[in-house]
Coordinates of C-alpha atoms in Angstrom, one line a residue:
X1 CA 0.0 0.0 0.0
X2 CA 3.1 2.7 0.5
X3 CA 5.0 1.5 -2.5
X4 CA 2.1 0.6 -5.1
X5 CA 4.5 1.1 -8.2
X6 CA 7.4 -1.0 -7.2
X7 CA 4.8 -3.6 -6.3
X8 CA 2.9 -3.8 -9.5
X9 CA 6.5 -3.9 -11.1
X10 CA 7.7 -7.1 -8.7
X11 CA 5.0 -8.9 -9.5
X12 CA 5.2 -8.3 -13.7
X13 CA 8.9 -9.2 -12.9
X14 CA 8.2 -12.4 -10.5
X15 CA 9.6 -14.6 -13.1
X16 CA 12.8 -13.3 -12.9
X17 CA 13.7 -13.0 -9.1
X18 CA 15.9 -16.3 -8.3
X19 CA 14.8 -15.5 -4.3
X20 CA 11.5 -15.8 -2.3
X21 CA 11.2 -14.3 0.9
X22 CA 10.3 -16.9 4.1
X23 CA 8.8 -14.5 7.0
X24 CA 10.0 -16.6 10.1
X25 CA 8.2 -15.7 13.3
X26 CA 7.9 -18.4 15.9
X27 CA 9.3 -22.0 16.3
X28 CA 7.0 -23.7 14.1
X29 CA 8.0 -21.4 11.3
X30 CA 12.2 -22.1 12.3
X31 CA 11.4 -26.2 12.6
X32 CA 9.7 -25.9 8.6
X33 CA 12.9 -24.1 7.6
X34 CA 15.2 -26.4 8.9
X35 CA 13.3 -29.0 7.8
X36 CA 12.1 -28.1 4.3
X37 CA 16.6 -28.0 3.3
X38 CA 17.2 -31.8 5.0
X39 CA 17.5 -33.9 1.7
X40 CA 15.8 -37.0 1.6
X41 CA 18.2 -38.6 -1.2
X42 CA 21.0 -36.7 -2.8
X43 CA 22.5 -39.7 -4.4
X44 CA 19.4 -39.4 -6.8
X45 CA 21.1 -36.0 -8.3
X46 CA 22.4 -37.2 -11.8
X47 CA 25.9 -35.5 -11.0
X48 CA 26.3 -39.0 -9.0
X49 CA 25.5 -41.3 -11.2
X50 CA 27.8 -39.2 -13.4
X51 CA 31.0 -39.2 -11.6
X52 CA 30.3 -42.5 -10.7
X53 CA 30.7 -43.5 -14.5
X54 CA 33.5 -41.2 -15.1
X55 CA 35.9 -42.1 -11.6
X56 CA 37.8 -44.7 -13.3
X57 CA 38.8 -41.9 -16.0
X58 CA 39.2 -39.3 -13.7
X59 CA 41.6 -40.8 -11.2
X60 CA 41.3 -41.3 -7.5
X61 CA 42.4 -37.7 -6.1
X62 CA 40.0 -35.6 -9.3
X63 CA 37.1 -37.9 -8.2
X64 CA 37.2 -37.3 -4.5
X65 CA 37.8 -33.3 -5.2
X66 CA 34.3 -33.8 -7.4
X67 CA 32.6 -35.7 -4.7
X68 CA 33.2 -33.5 -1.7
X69 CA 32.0 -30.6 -4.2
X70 CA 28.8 -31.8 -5.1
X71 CA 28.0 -33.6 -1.8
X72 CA 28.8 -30.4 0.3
X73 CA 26.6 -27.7 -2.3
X74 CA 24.2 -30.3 -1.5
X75 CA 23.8 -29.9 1.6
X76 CA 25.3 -26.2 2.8
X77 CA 21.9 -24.7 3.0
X78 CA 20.3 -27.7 5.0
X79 CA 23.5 -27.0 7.7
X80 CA 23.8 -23.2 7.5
X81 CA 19.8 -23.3 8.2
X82 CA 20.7 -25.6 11.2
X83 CA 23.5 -23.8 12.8
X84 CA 21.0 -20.8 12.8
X85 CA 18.6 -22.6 14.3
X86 CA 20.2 -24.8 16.4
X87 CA 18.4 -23.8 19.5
X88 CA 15.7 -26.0 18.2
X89 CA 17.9 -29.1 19.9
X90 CA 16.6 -32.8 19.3
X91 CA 14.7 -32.3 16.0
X92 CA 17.6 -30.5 14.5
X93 CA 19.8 -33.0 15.7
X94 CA 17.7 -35.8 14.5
X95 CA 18.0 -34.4 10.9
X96 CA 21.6 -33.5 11.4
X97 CA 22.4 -36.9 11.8
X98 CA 20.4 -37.7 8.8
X99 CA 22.3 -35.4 6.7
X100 CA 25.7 -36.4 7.8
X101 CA 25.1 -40.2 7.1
X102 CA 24.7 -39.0 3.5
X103 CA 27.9 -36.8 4.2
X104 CA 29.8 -40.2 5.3
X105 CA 28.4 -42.3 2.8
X106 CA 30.0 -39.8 -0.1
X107 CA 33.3 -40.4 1.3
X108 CA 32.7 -44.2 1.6
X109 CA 32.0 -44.4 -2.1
X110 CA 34.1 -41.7 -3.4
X111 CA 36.4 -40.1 -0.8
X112 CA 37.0 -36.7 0.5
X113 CA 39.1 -34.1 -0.8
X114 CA 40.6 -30.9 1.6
X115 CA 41.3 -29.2 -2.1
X116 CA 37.3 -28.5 -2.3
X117 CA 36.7 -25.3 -0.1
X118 CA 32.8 -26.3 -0.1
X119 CA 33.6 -29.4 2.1
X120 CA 35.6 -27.9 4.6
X121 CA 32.7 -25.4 5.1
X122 CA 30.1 -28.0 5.4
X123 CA 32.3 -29.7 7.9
X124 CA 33.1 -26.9 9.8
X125 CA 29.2 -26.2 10.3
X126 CA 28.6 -30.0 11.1
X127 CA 31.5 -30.3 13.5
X128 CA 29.9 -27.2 15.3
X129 CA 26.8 -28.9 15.2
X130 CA 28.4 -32.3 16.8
X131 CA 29.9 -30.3 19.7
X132 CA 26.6 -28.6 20.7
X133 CA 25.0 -31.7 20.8
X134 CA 27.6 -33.8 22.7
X135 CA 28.8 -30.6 24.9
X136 CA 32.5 -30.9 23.8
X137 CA 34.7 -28.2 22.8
X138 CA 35.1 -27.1 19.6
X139 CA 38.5 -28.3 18.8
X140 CA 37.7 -31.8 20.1
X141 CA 35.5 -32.2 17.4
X142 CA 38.2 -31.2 14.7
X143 CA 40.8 -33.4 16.5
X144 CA 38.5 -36.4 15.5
X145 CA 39.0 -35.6 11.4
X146 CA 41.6 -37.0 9.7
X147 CA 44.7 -35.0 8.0
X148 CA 44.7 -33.0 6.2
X149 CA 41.3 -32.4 6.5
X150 CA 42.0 -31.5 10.2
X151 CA 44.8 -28.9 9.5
X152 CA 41.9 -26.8 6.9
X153 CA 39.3 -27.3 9.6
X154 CA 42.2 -25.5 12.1
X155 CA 43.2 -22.8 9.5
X156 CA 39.5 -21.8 8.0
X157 CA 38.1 -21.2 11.6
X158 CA 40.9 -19.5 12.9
X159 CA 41.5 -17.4 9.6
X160 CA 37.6 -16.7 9.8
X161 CA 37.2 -15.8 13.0
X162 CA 40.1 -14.0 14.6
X163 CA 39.3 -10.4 13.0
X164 CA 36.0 -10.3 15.3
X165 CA 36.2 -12.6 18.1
X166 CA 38.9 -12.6 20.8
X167 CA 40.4 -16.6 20.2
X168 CA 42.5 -17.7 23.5
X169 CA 46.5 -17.8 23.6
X170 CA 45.6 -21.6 25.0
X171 CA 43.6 -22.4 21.9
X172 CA 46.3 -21.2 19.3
X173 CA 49.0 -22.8 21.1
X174 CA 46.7 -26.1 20.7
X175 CA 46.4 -25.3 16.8
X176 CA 50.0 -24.9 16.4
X177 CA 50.6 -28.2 18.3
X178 CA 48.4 -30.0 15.9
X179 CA 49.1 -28.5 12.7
X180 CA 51.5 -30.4 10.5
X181 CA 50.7 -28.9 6.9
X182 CA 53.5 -26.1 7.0
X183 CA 51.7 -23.5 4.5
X184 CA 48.4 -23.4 7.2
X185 CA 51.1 -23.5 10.3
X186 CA 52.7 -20.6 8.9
X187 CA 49.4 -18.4 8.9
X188 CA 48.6 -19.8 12.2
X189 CA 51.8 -18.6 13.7
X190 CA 51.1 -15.2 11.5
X191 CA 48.2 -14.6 13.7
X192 CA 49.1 -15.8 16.8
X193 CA 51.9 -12.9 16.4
X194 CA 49.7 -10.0 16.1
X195 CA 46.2 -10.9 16.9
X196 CA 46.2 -13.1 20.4
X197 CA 46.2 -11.2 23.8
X198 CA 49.7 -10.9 24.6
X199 CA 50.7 -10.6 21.4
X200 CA 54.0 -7.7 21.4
X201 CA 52.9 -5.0 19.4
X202 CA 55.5 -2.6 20.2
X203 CA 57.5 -2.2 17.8
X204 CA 55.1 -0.3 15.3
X205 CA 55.4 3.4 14.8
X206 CA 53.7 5.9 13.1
X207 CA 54.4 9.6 11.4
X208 CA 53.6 12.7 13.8
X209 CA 52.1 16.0 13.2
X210 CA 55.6 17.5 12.5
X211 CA 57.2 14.9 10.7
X212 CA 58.6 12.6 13.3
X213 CA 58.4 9.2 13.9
X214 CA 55.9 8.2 16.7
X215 CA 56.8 4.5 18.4
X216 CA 54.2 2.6 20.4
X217 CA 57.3 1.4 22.5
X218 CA 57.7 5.0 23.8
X219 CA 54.4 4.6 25.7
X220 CA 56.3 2.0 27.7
X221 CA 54.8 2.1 30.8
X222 CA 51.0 3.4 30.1
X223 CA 47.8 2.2 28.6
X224 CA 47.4 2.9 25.1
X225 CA 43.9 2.9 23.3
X226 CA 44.9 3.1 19.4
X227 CA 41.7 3.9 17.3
X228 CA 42.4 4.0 13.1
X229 CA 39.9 6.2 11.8
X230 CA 39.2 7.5 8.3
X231 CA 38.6 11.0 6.9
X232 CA 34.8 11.4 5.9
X233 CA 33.5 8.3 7.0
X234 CA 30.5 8.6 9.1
X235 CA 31.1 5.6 11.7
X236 CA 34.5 6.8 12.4
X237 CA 33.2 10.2 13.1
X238 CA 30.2 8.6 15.2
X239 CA 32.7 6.8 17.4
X240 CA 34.8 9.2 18.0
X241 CA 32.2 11.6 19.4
X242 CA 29.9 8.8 20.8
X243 CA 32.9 6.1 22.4
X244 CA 36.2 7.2 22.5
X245 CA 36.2 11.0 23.6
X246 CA 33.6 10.4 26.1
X247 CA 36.6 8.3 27.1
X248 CA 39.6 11.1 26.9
X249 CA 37.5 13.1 28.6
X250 CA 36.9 10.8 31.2
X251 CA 40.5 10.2 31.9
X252 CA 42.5 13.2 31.2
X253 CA 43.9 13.8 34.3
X254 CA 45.5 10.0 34.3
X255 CA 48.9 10.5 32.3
X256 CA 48.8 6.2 32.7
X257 CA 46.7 6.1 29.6
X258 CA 47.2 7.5 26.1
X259 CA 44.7 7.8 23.4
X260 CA 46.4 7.3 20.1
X261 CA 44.2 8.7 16.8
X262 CA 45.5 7.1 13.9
X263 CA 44.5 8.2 10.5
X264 CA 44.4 5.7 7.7
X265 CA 43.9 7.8 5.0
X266 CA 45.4 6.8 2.0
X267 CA 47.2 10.7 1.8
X268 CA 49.0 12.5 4.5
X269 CA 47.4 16.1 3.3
X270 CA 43.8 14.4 3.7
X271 CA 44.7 13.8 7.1
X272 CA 46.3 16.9 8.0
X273 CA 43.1 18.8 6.4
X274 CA 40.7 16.8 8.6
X275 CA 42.2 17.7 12.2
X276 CA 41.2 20.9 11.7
X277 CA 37.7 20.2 12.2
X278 CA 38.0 18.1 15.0
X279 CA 35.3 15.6 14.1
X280 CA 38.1 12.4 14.5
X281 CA 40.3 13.7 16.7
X282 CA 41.1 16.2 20.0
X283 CA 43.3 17.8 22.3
X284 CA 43.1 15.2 24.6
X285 CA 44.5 12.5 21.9
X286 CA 48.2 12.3 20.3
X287 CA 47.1 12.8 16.4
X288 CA 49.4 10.3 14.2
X289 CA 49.8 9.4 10.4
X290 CA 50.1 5.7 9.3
X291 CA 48.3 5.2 5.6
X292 CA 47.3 2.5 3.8
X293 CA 49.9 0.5 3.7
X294 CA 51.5 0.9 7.6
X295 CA 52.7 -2.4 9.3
X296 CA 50.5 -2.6 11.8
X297 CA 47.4 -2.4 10.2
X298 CA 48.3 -5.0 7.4
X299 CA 49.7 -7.4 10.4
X300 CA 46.5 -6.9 12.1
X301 CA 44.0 -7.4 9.0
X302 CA 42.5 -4.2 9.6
X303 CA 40.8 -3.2 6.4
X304 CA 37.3 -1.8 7.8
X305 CA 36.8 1.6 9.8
X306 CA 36.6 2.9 12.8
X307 CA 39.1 0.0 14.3
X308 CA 40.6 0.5 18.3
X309 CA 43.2 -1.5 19.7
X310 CA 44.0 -1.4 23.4
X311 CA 48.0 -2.1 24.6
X312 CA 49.4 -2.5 27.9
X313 CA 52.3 -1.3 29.8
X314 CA 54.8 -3.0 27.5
X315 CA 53.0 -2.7 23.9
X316 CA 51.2 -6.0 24.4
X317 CA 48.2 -7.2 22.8
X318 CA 45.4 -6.8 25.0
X319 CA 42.0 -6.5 23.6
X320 CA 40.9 -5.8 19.9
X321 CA 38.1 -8.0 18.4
X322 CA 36.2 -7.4 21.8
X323 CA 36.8 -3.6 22.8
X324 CA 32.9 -2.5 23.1
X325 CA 31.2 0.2 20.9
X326 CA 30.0 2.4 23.9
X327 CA 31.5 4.7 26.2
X328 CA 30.5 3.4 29.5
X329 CA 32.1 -0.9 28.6
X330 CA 35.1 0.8 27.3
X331 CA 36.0 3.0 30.0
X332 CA 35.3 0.1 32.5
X333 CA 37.7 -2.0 30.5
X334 CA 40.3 0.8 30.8
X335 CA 39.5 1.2 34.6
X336 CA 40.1 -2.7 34.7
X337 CA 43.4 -2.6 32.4
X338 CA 44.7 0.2 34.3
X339 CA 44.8 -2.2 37.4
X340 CA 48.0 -3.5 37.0
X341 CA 49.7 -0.3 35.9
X342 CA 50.8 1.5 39.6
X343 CA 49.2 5.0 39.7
X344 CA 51.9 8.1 39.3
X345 CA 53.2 9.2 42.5
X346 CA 52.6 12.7 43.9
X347 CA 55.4 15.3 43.0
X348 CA 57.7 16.4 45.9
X349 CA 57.9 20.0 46.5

């Protein structure tokens, strides 16, 4: 009724929209979603029958690498649906299970390949699903696969996680212990370095306001909140003014904790332009240059804005994927960080 023109024009068009829309309200509606993506028999595709006629031409390894293809595009909407809706418990379990014996029986006829990416995303989903079900951790489950399946299982969640969710020291150290392909060990060590609480991140530097050098490892001894922003974008203006200067406000008579504004611009004049207007930056914060292309944000992935990073005393790692959007979480976790760092002692006269 608001939009009578672009709903007269959907509906001439309906034969060409690939997508319908499923309006999902209550339980019932979550269980028929679930449900309606749980295949009864995949082997009935033709693409099996056709492989199967082909795999003596094709050769062991191209065979498995077709099988784990069209068994996991098969059945990566059934366990995406699943994972979403995994709070259904026993029914979703019940078809889980259903699913996977298709899942085993693919690799029974035809083998499994780690060179198909689809496969190690369906796994990934139906190891998840496993460990919800039998309340094990996580890595348990991937410890159960064989290599190298077991090494992609390590390096896809790791590699797809790490940028927004704080992963434990304990649980890369485990990774690292487990991994034996070299290439995935490599990236695993890679991010371990630079991403894991603890991690020494003190040996970056940025360009200053007048030209020279600005190290992190001259804040030796303070808290440092580093927050890469970019000129003319709205979320990095919004955070400023809504999260982190509500914070340099609150502690700008504690010389323990530094708030680093780092601009990402990809040109110095940009930058130098924009703190004029104060809309990314204050007095209360030490204005830096690092570009595009500075080490610390391509070690740390960074490639979306407004980003903060929170160091200790000694230019350690210690919280980035977690550090809160609002003023009042983050100036608790500074009051918490701040903790172990001894307050200044008064000046004799």
């Amino acid at each position: 009724s608001r939009y009578p023109d672009m709903y007269q024009k959907a509906q001439e068009e309906a034969s060409g929209l690939r997508k319908s829309l499923r309006f999902i309200t209550n339980r019932a509606d979550s269980l028929y979603q679930v449900e309606s993506l749980a295949l009864t028999d995949p082997f009935s595709h033709p693409a099996w029958s056709l492989l199967e006629s082909q795999a003596p031409v094709l050769g062991e390894q191209f065979a498995s690498i077709i099988s784990s293809r069209i068994i996991a595009t098969q059945l990566l909407p059934f366990f995406r649906s699943a994972r979403a809706y995994a709070e259904l418990g026993e029914k979703v379990w019940e078809l889980t299970q259903e699913q996977t014996e298709f899942l085993l029986e693919a690799k029974e006829r035809f083998g499994w390949n780690d060179k198909a990416p689809e496969l190690i995303e369906i796994l990934l989903l139906e190891r998840y699903l496993t460990a919800l079900r039998e309340g094990t951790k996580l890595f348990f489950q991937y410890d159960q696969m064989e290599q190298p399946i077991r090494d992609r299982l390590y390096g896809k969640y790791l590699a797809g996680n790490i940028e927004h969710r704080a992963i434990s020291p304990a649980a890369f150290a485990h990774a690292i212990q487990i991994v034996q392909t070299p290439w995935i060990l490599d990236m695993i060590r890679e991010m371990q370095a630079h991403l894991v609480a603890g991690a020494d991140l003190s040996g970056y530097s940025f360009a200053g306001v007048d030209g020279d050098q600005v190290d992190v490892q001259q804040f030796e001894g303070k808290l440092v909140l580093v927050n890469f922003w970019l000129s003319g974008c709205v979320y990095s203006q919004s955070e400023f003014e809504k999260v982190v200067h509500p914070a340099e406000v609150y502690f700008k008579n504690d010389k323990r904790v530094v708030f680093l504004s780092v601009s990402a611009d990809p040109r110095k004049a940009v930058w130098q332009n924009t703190l004029f207007t104060g809309d990314f930056t204050s007095s209360l914060s030490l204005p830096v240059y690092a570009g595009p292309d500075n080490a610390m944000i391509r070690d740390m992935g960074i490639h979306s804005y407004p980003r903060k990073v929170l160091l200790g005393s000694e230019g350690q790692l210690l919280a980035f994927q977690d550090l809160p959007r609002d003023a009042a979480s983050l100036i608790r976790i500074l009051e918490e960080s701040l903790e172990s760092i001894a307050p200044p002692q008064p000046q004799s006269k």
